[in-house]
CSV table of C-alpha atoms in Angstrom, one decimal:
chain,number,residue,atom,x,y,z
A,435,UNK,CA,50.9,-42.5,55.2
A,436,UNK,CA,49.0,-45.4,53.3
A,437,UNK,CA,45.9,-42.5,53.6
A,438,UNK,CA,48.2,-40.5,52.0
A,439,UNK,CA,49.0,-42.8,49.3
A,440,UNK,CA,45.6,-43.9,48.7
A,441,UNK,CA,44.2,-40.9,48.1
A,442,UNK,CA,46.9,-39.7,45.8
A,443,UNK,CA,46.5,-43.1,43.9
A,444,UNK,CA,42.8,-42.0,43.1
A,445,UNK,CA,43.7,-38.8,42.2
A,446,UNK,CA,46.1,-39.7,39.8
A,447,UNK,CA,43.6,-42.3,37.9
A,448,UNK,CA,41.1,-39.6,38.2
A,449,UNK,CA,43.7,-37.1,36.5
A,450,UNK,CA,44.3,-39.9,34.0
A,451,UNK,CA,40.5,-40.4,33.0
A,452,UNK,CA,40.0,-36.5,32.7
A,453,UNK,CA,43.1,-36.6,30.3
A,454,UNK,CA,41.7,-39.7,28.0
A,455,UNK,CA,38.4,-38.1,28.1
A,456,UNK,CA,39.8,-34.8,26.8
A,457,UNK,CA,42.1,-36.3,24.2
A,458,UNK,CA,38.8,-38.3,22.7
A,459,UNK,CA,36.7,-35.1,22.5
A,460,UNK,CA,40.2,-33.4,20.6
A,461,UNK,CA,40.5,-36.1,18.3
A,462,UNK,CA,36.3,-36.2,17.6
A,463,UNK,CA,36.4,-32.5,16.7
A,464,UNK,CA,39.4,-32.8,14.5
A,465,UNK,CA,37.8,-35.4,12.4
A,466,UNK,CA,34.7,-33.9,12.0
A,467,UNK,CA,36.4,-30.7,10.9
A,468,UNK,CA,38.4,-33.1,8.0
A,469,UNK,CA,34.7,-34.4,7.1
A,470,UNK,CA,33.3,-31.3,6.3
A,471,UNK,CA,35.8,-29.5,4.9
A,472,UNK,CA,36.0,-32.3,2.6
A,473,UNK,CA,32.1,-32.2,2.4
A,474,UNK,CA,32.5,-28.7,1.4
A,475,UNK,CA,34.8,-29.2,-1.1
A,476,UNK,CA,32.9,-32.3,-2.6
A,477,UNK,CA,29.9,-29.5,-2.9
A,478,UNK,CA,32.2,-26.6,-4.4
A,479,UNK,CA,33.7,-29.1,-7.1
A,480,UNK,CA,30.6,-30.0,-8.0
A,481,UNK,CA,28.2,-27.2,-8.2
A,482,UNK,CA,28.2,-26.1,-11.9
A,483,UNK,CA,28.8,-22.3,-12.7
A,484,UNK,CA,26.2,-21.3,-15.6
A,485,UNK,CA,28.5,-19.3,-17.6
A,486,UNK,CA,26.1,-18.4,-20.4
A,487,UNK,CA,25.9,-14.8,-21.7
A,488,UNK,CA,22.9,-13.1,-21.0
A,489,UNK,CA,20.4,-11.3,-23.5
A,490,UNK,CA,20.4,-13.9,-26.9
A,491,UNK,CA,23.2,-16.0,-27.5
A,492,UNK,CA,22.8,-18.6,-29.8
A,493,UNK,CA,20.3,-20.1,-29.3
A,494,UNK,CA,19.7,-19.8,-25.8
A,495,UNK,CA,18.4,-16.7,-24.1
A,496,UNK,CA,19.5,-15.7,-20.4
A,497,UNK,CA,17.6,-13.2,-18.3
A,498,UNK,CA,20.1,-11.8,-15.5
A,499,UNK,CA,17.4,-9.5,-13.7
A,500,UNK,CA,14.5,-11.8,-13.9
A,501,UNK,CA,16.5,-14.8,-13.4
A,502,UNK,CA,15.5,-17.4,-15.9
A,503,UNK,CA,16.9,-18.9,-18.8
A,504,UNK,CA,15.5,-20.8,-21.8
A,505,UNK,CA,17.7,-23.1,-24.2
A,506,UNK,CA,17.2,-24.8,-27.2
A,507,UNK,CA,15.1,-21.9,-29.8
A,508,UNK,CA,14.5,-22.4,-32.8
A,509,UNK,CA,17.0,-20.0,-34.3
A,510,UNK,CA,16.9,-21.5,-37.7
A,511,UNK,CA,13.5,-21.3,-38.6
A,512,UNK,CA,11.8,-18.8,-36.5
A,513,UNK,CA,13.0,-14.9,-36.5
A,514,UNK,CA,13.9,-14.3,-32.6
A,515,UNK,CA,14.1,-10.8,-30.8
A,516,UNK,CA,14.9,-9.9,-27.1
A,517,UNK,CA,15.5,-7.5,-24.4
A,518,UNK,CA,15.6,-4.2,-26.1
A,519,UNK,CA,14.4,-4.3,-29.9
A,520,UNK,CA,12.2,-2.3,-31.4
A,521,UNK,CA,9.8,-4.9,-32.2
A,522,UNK,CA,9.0,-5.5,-28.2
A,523,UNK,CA,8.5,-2.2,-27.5
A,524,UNK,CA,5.8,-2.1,-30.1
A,525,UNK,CA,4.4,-5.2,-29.0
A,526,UNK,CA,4.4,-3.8,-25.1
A,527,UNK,CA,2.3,-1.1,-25.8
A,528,UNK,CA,0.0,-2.7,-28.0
A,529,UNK,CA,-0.7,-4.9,-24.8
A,530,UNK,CA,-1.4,-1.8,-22.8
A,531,UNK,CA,-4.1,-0.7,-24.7
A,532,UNK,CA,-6.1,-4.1,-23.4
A,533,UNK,CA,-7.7,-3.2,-20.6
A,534,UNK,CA,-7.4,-7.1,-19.4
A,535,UNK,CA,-3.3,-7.0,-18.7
A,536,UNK,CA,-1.5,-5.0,-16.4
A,537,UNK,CA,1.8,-3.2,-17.0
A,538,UNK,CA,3.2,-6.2,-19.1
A,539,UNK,CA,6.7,-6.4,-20.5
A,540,UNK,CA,7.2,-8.5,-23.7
A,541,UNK,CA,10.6,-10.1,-22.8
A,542,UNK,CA,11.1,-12.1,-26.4
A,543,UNK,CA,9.2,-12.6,-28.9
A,544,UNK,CA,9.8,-15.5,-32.4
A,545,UNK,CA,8.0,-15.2,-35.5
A,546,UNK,CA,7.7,-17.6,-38.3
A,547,UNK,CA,8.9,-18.1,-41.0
A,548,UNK,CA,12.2,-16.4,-40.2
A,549,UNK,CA,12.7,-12.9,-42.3
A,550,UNK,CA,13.4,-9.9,-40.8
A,551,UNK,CA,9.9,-8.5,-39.8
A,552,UNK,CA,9.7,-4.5,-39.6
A,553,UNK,CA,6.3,-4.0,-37.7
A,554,UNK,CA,4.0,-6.4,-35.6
A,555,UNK,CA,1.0,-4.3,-36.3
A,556,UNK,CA,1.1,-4.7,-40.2
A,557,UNK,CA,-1.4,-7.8,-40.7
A,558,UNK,CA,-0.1,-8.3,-44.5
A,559,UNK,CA,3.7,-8.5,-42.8
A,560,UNK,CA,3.7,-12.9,-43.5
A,561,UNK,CA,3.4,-13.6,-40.1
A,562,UNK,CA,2.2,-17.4,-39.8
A,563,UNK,CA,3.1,-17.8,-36.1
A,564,UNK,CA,4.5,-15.9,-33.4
A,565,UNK,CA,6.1,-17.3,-29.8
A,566,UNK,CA,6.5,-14.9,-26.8
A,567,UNK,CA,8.0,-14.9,-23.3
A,568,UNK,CA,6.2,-11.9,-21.1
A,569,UNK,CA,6.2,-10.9,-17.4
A,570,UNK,CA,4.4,-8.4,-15.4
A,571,UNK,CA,4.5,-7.3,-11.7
A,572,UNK,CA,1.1,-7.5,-9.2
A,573,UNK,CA,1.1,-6.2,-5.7
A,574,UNK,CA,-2.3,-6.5,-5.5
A,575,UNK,CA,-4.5,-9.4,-6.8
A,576,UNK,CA,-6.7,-12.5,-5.2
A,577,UNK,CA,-5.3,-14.6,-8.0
A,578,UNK,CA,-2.7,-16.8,-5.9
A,579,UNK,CA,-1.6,-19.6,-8.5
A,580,UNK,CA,-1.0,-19.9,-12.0
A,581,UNK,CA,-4.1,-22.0,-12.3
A,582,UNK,CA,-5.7,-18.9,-11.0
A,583,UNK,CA,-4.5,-16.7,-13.5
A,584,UNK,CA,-5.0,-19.1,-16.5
A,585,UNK,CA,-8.8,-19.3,-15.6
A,586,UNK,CA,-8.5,-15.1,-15.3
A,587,UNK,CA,-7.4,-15.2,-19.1
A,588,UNK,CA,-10.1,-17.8,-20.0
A,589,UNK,CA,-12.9,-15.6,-18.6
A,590,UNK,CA,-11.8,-12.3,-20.1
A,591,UNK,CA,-11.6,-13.7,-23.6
A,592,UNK,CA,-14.9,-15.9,-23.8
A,593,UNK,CA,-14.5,-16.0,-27.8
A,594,UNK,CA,-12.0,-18.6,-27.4
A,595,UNK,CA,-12.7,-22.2,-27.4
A,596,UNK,CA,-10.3,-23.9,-24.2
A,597,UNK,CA,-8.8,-27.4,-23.8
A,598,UNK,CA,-6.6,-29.4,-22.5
A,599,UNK,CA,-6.1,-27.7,-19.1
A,600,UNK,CA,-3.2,-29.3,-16.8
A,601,UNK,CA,-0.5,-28.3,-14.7
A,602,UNK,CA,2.9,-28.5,-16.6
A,603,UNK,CA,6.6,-28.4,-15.1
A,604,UNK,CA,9.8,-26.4,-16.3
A,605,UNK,CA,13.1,-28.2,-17.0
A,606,UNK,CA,14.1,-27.6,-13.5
A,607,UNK,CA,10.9,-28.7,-11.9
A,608,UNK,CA,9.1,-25.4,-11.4
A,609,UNK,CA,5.2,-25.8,-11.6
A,610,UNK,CA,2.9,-23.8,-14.1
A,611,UNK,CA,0.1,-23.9,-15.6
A,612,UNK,CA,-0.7,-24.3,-19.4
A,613,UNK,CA,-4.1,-24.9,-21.7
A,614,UNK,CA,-4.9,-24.5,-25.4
A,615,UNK,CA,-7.6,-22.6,-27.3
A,616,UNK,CA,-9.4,-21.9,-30.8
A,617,UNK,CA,-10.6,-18.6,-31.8
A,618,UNK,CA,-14.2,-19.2,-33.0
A,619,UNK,CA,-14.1,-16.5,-35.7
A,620,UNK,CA,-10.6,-17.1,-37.5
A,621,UNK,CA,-9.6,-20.3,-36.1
A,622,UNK,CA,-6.5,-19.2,-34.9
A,623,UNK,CA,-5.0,-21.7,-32.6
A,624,UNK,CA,-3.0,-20.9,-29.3
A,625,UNK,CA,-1.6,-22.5,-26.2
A,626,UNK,CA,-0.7,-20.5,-22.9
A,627,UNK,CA,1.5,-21.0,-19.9
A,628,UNK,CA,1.4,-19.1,-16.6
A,629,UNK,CA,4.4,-19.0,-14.2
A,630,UNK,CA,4.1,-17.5,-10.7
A,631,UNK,CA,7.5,-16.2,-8.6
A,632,UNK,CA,6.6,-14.5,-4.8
A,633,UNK,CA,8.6,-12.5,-2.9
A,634,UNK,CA,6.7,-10.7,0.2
A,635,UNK,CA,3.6,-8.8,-1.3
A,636,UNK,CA,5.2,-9.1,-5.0
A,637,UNK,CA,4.2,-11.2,-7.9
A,638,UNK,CA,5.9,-11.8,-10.8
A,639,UNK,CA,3.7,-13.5,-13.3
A,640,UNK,CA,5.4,-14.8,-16.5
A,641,UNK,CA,3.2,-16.0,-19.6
A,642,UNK,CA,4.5,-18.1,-22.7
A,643,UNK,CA,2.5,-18.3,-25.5
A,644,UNK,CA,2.4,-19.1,-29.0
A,645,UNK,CA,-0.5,-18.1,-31.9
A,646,UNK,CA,-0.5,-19.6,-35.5
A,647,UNK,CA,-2.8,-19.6,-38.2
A,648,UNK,CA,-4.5,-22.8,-38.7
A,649,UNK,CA,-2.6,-24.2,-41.2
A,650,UNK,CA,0.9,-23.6,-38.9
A,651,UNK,CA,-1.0,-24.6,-36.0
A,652,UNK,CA,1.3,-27.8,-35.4
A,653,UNK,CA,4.5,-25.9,-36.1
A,654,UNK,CA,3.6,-23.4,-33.2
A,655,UNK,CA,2.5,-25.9,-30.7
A,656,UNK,CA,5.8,-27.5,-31.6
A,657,UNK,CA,7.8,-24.5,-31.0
A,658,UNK,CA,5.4,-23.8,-27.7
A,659,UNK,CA,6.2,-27.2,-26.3
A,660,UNK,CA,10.2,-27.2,-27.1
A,661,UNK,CA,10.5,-23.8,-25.0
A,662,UNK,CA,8.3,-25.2,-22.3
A,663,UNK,CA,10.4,-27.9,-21.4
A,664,UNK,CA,13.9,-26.0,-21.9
A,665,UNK,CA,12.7,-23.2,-19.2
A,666,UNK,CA,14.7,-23.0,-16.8
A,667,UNK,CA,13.9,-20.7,-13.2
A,668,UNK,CA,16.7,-21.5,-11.0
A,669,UNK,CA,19.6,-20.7,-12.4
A,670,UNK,CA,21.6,-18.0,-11.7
């Protein structure tokens, strides 16, 4: 009999520790669940929903199928077209007459002073300076970095004179690559920026520009600066 009892006094602390145990391990996993539901929520409050209109609104202009947005144009001043205007399509195929781009897709394009411009082609049409946002796809190319396509422009179009070569960052933190140039013969001034998004074998490589005559030269850089640093990539 005390056998008996002994062993059925173990048991029962035994049963009790099990039970403790198992009530800890419950009341861990319950608590953990509170903490990240309430992490999740934190994360859902938080997260902002862009709810700009895409194409040109304002003054902001919001690809959906390339997925970038720029803010902050100079609408006032400079003449701005997007997406589907005439004006683009003009400019498009003007580009695919140069033998140095590949399939490129004017995406916008601003011209100063702001008037409503009926051709790009017609030197005598006032144009002092233009801006322009254009992407095209590669599947196959060495060039791996925007760096790499920058020094690709440089050395197809020797009749430029190049400086101030650096790396540059969007609004978002996405790296580029920009420099400036001088046409020898007019003395047109320019800056470029290259932008390069993967995905597998695919490369989409975006270019912003600007071009003014000499005596607009600050005006475009202005402009050309101001859209670099309101670019945005990741947004959606």
């Amino acid at each position: 009999m005390v056998v008996s009892s002994t062993i059925y006094f173990v048991y029962e602390k035994f049963l009790e520790l099990i039970m403790k145990r198992i009530y800890w391990v419950l009341v861990s996993v319950f608590l953990f669940s509170c903490g990240q539901q309430n992490v999740t929520k934190d994360i859902l409050e938080t997260k902002e929903v862009d709810d700009t209109p895409y194409g040109l609104a304002g003054n902001t202009y919001r690809n959906k199928n390339l997925v970038f947005k720029i803010t902050n144009l100079p609408v006032d001043s400079w003449a701005i077209y997007a997406d589907n205007h005439p004006l683009l399509s003009e400019l498009t195929l003007d580009y695919a007459k140069d033998t140095n781009t590949n399939q490129f897709v004017v995406l916008l394009l601003a011209s100063y002073p702001k008037k409503e411009y009926q051709s790009r082609l017609d030197e005598s049409n006032g144009i002092l300076a233009d801006l322009e946002i254009g992407m095209e796809t590669q599947t196959k190319t060495d060039k791996r970095s925007a760096e790499d396509f920058s020094n690709g422009f440089m050395q197809s179009y020797p009749e430029n004179e190049y400086y101030e070569k650096e790396g540059v960052r969007t609004k978002d933190s996405y790296s580029g690559y920009k420099f400036y140039y001088t046409h020898r013969a007019s003395g047109i001034k320019g800056g470029i920026a290259y932008f390069i998004r993967s995905s597998r074998n695919t490369k989409r490589v975006y270019r912003l520009l600007y071009r003014a005559k000499s005596e607009e030269a600050d005006i475009g850089r202005e402009a050309f600066e101001n859209m670099l640093e309101n670019l945005e990539f990741n947004t959606l």
